[in-house]
CSV table of C-alpha atoms in Angstrom, one decimal:
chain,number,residue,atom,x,y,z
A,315,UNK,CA,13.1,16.5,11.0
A,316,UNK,CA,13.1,13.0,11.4
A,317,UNK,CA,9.9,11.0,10.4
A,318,UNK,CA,7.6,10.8,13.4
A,319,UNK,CA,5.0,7.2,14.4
A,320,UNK,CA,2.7,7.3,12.7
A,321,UNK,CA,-1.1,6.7,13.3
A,322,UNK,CA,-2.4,3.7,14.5
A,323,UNK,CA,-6.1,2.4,14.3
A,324,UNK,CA,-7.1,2.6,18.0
A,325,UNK,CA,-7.3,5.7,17.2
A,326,UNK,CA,-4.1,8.0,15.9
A,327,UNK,CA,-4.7,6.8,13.1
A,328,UNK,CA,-6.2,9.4,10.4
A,329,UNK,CA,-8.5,7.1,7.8
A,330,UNK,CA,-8.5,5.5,5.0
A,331,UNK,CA,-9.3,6.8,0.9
A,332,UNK,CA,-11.3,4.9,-0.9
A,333,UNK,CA,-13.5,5.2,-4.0
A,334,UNK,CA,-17.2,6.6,-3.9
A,335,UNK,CA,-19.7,4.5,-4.2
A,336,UNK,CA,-23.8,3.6,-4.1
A,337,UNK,CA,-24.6,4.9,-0.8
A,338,UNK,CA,-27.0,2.7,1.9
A,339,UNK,CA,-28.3,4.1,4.8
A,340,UNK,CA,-27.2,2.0,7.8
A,341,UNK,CA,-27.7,3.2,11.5
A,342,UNK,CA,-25.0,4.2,13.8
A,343,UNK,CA,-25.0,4.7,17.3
A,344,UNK,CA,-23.1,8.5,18.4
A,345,UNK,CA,-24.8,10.6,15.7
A,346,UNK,CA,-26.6,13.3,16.4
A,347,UNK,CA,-30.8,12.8,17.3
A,348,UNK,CA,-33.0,11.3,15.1
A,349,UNK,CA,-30.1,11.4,12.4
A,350,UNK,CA,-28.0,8.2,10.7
A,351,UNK,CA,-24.8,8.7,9.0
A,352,UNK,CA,-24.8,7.1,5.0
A,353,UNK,CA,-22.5,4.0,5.3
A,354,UNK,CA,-21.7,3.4,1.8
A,355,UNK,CA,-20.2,0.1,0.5
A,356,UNK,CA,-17.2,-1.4,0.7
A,357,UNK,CA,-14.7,0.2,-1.6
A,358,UNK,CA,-13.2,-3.6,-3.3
A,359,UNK,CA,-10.1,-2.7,-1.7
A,360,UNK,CA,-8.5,-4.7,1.6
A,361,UNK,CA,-10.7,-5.6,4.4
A,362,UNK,CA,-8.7,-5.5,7.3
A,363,UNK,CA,-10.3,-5.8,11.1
A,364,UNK,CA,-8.3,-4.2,14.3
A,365,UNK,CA,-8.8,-5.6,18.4
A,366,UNK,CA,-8.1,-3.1,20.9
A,367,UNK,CA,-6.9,-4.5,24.0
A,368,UNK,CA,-6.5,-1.7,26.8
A,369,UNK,CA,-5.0,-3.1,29.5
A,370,UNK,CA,-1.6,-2.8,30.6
A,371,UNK,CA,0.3,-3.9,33.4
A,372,UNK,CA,1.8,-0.7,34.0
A,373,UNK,CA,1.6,3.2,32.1
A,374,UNK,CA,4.6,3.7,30.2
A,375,UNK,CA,5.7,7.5,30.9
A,376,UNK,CA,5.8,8.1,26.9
A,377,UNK,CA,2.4,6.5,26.2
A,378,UNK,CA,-0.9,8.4,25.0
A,379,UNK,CA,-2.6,5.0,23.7
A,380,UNK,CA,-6.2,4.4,24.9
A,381,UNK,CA,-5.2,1.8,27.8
A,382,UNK,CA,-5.7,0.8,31.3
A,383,UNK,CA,-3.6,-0.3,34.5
A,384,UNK,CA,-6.0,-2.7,36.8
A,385,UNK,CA,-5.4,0.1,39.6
A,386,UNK,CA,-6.7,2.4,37.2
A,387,UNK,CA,-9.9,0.4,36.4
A,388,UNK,CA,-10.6,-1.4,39.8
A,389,UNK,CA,-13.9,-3.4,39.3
A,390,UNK,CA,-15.4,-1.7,36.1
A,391,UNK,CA,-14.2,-3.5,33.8
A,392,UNK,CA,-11.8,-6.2,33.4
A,393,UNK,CA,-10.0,-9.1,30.2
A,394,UNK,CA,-13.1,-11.0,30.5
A,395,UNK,CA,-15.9,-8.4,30.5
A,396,UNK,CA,-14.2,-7.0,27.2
A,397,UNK,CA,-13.8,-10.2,25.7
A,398,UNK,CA,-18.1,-10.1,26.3
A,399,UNK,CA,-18.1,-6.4,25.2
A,400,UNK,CA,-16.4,-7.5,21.9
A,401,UNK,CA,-17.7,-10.5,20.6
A,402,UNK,CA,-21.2,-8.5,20.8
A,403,UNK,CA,-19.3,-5.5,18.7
A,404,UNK,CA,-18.1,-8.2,16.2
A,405,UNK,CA,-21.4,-9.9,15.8
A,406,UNK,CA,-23.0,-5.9,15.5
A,407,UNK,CA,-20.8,-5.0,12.9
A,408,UNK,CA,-20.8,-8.1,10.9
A,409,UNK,CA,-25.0,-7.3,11.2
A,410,UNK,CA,-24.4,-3.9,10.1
A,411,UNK,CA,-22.5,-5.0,7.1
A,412,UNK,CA,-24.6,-7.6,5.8
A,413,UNK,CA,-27.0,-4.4,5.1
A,414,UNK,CA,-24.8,-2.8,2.7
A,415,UNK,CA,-25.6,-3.1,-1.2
A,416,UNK,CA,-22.3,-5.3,-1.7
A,417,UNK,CA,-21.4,-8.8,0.3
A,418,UNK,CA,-19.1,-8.5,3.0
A,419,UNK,CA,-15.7,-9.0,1.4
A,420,UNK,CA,-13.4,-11.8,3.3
A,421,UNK,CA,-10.8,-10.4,6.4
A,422,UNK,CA,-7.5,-10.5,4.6
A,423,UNK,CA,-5.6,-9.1,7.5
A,424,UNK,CA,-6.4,-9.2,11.6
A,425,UNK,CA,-4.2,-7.2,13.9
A,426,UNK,CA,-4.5,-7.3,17.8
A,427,UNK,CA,-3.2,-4.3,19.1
A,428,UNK,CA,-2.9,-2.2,22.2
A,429,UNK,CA,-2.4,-1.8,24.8
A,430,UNK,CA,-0.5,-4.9,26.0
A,431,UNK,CA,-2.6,-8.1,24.1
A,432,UNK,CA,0.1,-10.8,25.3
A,433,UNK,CA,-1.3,-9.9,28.9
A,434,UNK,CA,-4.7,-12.3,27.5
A,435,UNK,CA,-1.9,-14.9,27.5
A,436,UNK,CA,-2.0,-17.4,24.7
A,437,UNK,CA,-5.7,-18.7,25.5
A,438,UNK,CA,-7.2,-15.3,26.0
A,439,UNK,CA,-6.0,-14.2,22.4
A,440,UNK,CA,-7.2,-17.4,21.0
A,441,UNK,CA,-10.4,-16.3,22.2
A,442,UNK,CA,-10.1,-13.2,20.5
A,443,UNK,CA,-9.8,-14.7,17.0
A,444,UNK,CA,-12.4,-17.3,17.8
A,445,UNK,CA,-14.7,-14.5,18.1
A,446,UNK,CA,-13.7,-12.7,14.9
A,447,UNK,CA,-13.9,-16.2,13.0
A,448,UNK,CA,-17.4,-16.4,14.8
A,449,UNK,CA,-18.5,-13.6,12.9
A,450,UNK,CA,-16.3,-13.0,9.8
A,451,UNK,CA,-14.8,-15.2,7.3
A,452,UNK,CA,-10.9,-14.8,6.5
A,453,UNK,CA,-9.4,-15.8,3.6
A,454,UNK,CA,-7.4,-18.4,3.3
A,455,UNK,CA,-4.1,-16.7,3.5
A,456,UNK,CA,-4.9,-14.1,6.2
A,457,UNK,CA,-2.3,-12.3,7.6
A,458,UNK,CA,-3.5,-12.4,11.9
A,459,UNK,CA,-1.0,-10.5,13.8
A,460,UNK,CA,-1.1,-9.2,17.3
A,461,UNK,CA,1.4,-7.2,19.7
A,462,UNK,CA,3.5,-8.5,22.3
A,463,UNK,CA,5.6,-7.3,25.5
A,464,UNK,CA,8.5,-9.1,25.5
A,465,UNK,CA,8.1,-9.6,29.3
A,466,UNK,CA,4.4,-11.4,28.7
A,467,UNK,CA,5.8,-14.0,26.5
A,468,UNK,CA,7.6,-17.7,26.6
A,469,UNK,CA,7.9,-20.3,24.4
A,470,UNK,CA,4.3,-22.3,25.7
A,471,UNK,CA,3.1,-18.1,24.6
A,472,UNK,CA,4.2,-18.3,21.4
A,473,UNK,CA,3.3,-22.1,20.5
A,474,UNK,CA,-0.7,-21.4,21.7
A,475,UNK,CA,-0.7,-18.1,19.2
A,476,UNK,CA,0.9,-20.3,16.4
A,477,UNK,CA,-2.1,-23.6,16.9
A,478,UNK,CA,-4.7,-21.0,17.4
A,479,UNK,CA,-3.6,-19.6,14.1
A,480,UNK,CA,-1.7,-16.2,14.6
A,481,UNK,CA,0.5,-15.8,11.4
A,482,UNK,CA,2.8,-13.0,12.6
A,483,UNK,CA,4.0,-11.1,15.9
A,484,UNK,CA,4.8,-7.7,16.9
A,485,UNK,CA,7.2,-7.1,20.0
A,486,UNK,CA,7.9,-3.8,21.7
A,487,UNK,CA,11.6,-4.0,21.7
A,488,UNK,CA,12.3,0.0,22.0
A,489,UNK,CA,16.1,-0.2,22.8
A,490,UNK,CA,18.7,-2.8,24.2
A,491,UNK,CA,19.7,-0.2,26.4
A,492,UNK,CA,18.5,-0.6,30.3
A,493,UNK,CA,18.9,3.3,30.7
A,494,UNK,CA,16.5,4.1,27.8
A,495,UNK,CA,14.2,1.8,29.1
A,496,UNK,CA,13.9,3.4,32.1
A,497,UNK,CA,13.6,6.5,31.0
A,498,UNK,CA,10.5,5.3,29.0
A,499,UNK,CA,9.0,3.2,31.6
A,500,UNK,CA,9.9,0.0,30.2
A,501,UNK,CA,9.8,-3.1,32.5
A,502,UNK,CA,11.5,-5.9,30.4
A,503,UNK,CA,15.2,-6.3,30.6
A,504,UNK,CA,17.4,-5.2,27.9
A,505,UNK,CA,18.2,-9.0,26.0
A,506,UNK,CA,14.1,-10.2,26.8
A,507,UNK,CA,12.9,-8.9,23.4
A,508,UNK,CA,15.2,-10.7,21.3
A,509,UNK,CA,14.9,-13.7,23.5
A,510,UNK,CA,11.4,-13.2,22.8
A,511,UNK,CA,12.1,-12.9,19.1
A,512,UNK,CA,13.9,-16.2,19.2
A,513,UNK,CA,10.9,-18.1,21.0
A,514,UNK,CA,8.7,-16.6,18.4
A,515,UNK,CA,10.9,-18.0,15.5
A,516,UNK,CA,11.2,-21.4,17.2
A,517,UNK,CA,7.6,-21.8,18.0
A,518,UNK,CA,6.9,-21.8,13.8
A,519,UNK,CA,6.3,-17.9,13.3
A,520,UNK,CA,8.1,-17.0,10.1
A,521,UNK,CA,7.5,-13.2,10.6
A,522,UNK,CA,8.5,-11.4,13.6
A,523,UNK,CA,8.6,-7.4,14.0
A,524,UNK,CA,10.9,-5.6,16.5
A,525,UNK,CA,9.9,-1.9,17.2
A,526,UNK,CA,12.2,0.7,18.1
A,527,UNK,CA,12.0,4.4,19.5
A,528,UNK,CA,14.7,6.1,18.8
A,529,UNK,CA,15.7,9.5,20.3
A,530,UNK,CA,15.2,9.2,23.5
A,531,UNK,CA,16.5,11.6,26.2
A,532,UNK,CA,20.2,10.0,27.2
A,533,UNK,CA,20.5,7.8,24.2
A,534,UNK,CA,23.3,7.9,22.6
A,535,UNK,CA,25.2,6.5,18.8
A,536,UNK,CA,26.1,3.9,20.5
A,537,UNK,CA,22.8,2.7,22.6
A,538,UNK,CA,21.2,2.8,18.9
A,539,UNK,CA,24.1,0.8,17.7
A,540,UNK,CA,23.5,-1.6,20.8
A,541,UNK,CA,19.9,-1.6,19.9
A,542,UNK,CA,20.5,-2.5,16.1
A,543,UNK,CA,22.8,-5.1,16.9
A,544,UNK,CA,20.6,-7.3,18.9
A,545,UNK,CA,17.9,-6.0,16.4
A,546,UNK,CA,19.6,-8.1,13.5
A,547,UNK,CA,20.9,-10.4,16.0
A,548,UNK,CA,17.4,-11.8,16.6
A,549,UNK,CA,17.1,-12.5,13.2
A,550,UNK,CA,13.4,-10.9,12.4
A,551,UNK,CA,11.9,-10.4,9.2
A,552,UNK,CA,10.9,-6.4,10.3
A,553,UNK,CA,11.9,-3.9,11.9
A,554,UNK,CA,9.6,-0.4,12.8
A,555,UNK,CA,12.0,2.6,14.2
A,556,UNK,CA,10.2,5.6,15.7
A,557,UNK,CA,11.2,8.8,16.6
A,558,UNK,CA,10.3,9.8,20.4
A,559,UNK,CA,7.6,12.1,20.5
A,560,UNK,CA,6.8,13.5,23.5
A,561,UNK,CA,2.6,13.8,23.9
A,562,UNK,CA,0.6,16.2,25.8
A,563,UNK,CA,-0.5,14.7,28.9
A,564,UNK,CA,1.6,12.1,29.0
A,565,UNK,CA,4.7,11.5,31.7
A,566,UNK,CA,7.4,12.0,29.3
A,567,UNK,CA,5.7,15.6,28.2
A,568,UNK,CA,5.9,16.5,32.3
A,569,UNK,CA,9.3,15.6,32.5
A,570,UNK,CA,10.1,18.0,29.8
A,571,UNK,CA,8.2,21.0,31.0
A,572,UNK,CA,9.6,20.7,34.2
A,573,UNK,CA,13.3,20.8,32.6
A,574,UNK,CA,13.8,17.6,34.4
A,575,UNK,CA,14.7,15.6,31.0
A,576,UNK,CA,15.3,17.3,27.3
A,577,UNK,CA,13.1,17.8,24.6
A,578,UNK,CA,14.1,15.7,21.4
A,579,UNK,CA,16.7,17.1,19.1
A,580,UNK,CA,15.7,17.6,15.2
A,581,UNK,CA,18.8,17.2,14.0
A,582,UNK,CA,19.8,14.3,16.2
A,583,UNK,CA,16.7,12.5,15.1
A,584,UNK,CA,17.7,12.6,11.5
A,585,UNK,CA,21.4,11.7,12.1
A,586,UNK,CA,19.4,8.1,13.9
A,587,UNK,CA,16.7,8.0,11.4
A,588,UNK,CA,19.5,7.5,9.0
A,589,UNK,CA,22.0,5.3,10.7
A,590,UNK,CA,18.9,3.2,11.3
A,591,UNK,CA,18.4,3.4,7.6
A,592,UNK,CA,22.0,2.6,6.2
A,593,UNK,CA,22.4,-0.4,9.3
A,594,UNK,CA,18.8,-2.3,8.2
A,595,UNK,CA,20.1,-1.8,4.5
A,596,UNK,CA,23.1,-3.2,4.6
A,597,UNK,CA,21.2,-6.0,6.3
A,598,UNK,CA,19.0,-6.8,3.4
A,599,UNK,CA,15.8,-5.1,5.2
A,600,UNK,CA,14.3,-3.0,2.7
A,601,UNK,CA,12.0,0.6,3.5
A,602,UNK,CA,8.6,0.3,2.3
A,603,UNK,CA,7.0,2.9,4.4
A,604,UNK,CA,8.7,6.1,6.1
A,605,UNK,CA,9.2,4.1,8.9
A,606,UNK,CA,8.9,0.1,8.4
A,607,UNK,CA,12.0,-1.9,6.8
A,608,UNK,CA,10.8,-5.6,5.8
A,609,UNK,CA,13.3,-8.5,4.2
A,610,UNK,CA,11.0,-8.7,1.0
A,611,UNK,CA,7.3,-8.5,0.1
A,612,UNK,CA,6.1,-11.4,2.1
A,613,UNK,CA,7.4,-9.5,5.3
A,614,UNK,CA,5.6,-6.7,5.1
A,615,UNK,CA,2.9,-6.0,7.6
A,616,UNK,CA,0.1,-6.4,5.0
A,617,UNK,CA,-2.8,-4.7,7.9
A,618,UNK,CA,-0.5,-1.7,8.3
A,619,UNK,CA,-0.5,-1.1,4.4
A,620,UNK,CA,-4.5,-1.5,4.0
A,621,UNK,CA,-4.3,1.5,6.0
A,622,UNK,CA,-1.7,3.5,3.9
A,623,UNK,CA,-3.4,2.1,0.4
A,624,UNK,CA,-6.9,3.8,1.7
A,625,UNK,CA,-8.5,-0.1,2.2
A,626,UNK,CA,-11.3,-0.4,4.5
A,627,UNK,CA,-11.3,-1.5,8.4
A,628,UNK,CA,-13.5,-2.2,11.2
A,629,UNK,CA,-11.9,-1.4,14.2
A,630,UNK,CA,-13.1,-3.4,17.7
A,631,UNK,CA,-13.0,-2.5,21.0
A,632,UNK,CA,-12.8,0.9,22.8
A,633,UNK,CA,-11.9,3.5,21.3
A,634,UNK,CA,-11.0,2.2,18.0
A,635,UNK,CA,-11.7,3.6,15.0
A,636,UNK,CA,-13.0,1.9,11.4
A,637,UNK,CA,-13.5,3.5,8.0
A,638,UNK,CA,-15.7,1.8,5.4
A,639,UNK,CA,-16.4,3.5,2.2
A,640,UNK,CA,-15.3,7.1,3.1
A,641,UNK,CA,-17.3,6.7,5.9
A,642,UNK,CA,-15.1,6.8,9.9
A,643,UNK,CA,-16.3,6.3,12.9
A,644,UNK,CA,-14.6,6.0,16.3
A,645,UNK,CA,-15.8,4.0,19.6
A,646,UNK,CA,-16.4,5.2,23.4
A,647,UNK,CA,-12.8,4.9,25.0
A,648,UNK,CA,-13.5,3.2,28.7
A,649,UNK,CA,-13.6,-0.5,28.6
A,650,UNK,CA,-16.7,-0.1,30.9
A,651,UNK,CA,-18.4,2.6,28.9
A,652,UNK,CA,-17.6,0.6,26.2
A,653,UNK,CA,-19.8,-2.6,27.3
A,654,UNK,CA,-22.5,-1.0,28.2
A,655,UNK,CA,-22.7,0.3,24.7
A,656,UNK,CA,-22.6,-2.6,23.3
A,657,UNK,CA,-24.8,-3.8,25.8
A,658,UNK,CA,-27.6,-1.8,24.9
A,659,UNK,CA,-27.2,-2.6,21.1
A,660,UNK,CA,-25.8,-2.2,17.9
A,661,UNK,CA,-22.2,-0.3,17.3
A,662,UNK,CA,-20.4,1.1,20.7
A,663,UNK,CA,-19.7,4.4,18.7
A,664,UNK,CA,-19.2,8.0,19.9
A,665,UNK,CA,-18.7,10.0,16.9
A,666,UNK,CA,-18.5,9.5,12.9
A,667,UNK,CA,-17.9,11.2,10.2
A,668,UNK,CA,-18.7,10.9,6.2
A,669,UNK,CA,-15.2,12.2,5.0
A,670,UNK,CA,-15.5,14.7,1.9
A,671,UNK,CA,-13.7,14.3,-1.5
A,672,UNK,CA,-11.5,17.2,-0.4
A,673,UNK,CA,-10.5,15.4,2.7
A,674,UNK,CA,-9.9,12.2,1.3
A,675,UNK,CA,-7.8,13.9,-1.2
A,676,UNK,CA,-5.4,15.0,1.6
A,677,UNK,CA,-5.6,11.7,3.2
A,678,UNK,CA,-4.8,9.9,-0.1
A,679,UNK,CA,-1.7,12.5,-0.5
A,680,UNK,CA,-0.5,12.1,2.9
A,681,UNK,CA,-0.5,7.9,3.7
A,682,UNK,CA,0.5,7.1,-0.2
A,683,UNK,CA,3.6,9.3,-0.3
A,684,UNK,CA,4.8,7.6,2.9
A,685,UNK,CA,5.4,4.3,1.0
A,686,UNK,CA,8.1,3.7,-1.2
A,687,UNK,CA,5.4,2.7,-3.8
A,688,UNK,CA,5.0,5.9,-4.1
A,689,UNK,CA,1.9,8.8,-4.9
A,690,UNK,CA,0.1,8.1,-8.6
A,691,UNK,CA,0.7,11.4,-10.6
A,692,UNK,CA,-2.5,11.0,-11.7
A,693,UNK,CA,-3.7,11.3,-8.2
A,694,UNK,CA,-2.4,14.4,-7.6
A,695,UNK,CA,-4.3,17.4,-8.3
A,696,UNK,CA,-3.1,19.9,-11.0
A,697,UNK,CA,-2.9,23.2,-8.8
A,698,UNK,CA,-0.1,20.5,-6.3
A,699,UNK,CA,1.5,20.1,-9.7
A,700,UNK,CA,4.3,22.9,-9.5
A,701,UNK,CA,4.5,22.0,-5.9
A,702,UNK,CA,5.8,18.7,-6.7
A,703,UNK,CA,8.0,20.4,-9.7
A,704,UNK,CA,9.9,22.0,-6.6
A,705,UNK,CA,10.0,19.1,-5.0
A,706,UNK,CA,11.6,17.2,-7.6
A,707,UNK,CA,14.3,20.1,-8.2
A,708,UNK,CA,14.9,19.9,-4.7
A,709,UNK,CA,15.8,16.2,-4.2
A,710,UNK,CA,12.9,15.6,-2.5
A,711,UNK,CA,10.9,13.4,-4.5
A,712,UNK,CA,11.8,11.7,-7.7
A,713,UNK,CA,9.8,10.2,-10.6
A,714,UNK,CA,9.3,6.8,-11.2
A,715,UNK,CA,7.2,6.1,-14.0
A,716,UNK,CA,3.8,7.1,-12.7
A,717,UNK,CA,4.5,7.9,-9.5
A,718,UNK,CA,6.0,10.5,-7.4
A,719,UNK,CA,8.5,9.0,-4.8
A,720,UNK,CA,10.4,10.2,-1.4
A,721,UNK,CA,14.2,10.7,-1.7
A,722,UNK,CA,16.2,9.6,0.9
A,723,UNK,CA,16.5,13.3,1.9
A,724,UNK,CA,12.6,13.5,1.0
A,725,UNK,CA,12.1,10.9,3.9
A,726,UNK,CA,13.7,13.4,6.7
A,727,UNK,CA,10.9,16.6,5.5
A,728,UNK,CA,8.2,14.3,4.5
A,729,UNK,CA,5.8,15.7,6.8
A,730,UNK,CA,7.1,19.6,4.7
A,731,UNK,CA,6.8,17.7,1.4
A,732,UNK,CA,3.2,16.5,1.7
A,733,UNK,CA,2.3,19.9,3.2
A,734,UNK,CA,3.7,21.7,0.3
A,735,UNK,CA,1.7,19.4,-1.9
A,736,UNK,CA,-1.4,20.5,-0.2
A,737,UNK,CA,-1.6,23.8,-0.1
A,738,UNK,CA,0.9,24.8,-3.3
């Protein structure tokens, strides 16, 4: 089976690891009455913060992200109510923090995600990081990314993201071919993202993403090939390829059940997965997680690997999550539920949840062995060990050093690898 998206902080995504430490009591909105979760400190790791934006102009028919159409809010909430809504979050969290036994480490990373955040247009996402700098201090290399549709962007776009200080830029490229995008629900023309991409470069942005979903009903070898080609024709420092996966609830999944469209092929997804591979390769774009190639270290999406390295987050807006210390928590999804929590004080959560060694074991296991870094041997517990033995006999991992690391073949049954590792 091909490798699958993986989880993202507004919410799909599954936590961080990080070390135990001296535990602080620190209240929490969502828990149950008259109890507070145990927020400890930070773990010394990464401090990374995530923006939900939830608005989109339209639902793409694939989609199962916490987001918004105007029709589908009407007046209850709305880009300037939210901007409100989060600056109060921000200033609550940074609150919440300063009670902790340790200092508030420095934001090494900002990501603006979605959701559609070009739709704030150059000003509006300005504001955004005005309003975390309000409240947090970066440091002084801070890597401050945030997504883009190629059809909310231009030139005067890219220049206001690159004076208010925006460092890198994510565009939802998908495919180059106007059939897939249809099928998905895209609205930008096929050539837009990489004229997109270009603008970005222009405008002084020296790392620019392209993401890709490949295995889409009606797609073809050579729609992917189209789609690689403008890929490394844009001339981006990163690419992200993911396999189609049709959710519950959404569209896409309706189409399926009904027969109208077919369901994903496993087989075909691998074949992509690694002509993806062997094309980004042989253009000197390097894998460093199951599915993100980078041209070197500096491209790599430093936010995205504070996840995978178990680092701490806070994640603002609705229904994003944060992890601090072993301890998660996840906010109220609607934008207008959302500001009235906030409203009435302190963190706009709903639920949390003090992960367990055990847990955190299995989250270490399964975000570590998705880089090409690797999983510490050390970190693996001895009754995995024979686990990992078949593994290596099988060509599905291979030592390095310390560390435990995927094989290209490893990187089609990763999801069967890290299962095998946990229950041996």
């Amino acid at each position: 089976m091909a490798p699958g998206r993986e989880a993202a902080a507004s919410g799909r995504h599954t936590g961080g690891v990080s070390a135990s430490s001296a535990a602080v009591s620190v209240p929490l909105p969502g828990s149950a009455a008259g109890e507070q979760p145990v927020l400890r400190d930070f773990s010394g790791g990464a401090f990374g913060i995530y923006v939900h934006v939830p608005f989109c102009a339209t639902r793409c028919g694939y989609c199962d992200f916490n987001t918004y159409t105007a029709g589908e809010l009407g007046t209850s909430a709305s880009p300037q109510s939210w901007l409100e809504a989060l600056r109060g979050e921000l200033a609550a969290a940074a609150d919440r923090f300063a009670g902790l036994g340790s200092a508030v480490p420095p934001v090494s990373t900002v990501f603006v995600g979605g959701g559609t955040p070009s739709l704030l247009g150059g000003d509006g996402l300005a504001d955004v990081l005005d309003a975390v700098r309000a409240n947090f201090t970066l440091t002084g290399d801070a890597e401050v990314t945030t997504e883009s549709n190629p059809e909310s962007t231009s030139p005067e776009f890219f220049a206001r993201l690159r004076a208010a200080g925006y460092t890198r830029v994510s565009l939802g490229m998908q495919s180059a071919a106007r059939h897939v995008l249809k099928i998905l629900d895209r609205t930008h023309t096929p050539g837009r993202a990489v004229a997109a991409a270009r603008e970005a470069r222009a405008a002084g942005f020296d790392h620019v993403n392209l993401d890709l979903i490949y295995g889409t009903p009606g797609e073809n070898d050579a729609d992917l090939d189209a789609s690689l080609d403008a890929v490394l024709a844009a001339g981006v420092d990163h690419v992200s390829a993911y396999s189609l996966i049709v959710e519950d609830g959404t569209a896409l999944a309706r189409k399926v059940r009904r027969g109208e469209l077919p369901a994903p092929d496993d087989d075909v997804l691998a074949a992509r997965y690694e002509r993806i591979d062997r094309r980004l390769a042989e253009a000197g774009l390097s894998w460093y997680e199951v599915s993100n190639w980078a041209a070197g270290d500096t491209a790599r999406c430093r936010h995205n690997l504070g996840y995978w390295d178990g680092g701490d987050w806070l994640g603002a807006g609705p229904g994003a999550h944060s992890h601090v210390g072993g301890v998660r928590w996840w906010n109220v999804k609607h934008p207008a539920r959302y500001a009235d929590a906030v409203a009435r004080g302190g963190l706009p959560a709903a639920g949390w949840e003090a992960l367990t060694d055990e847990e955190r074991y299995t989250e270490r296991v399964m975000l570590t062995l998705r880089l090409r870094s690797g999983l510490r041997r050390a970190d693996l517990a001895p009754d995995a060990r024979p686990a990992a033995a078949r593994a290596i006999a099988d060509g599905l991992l291979v030592p390095a050093g310390d560390r435990l690391i995927l094989t290209d073949r490893g990187r089609l049954l990763a999801d069967g690898v890290v299962r095998d590792l946990l229950v041996p």
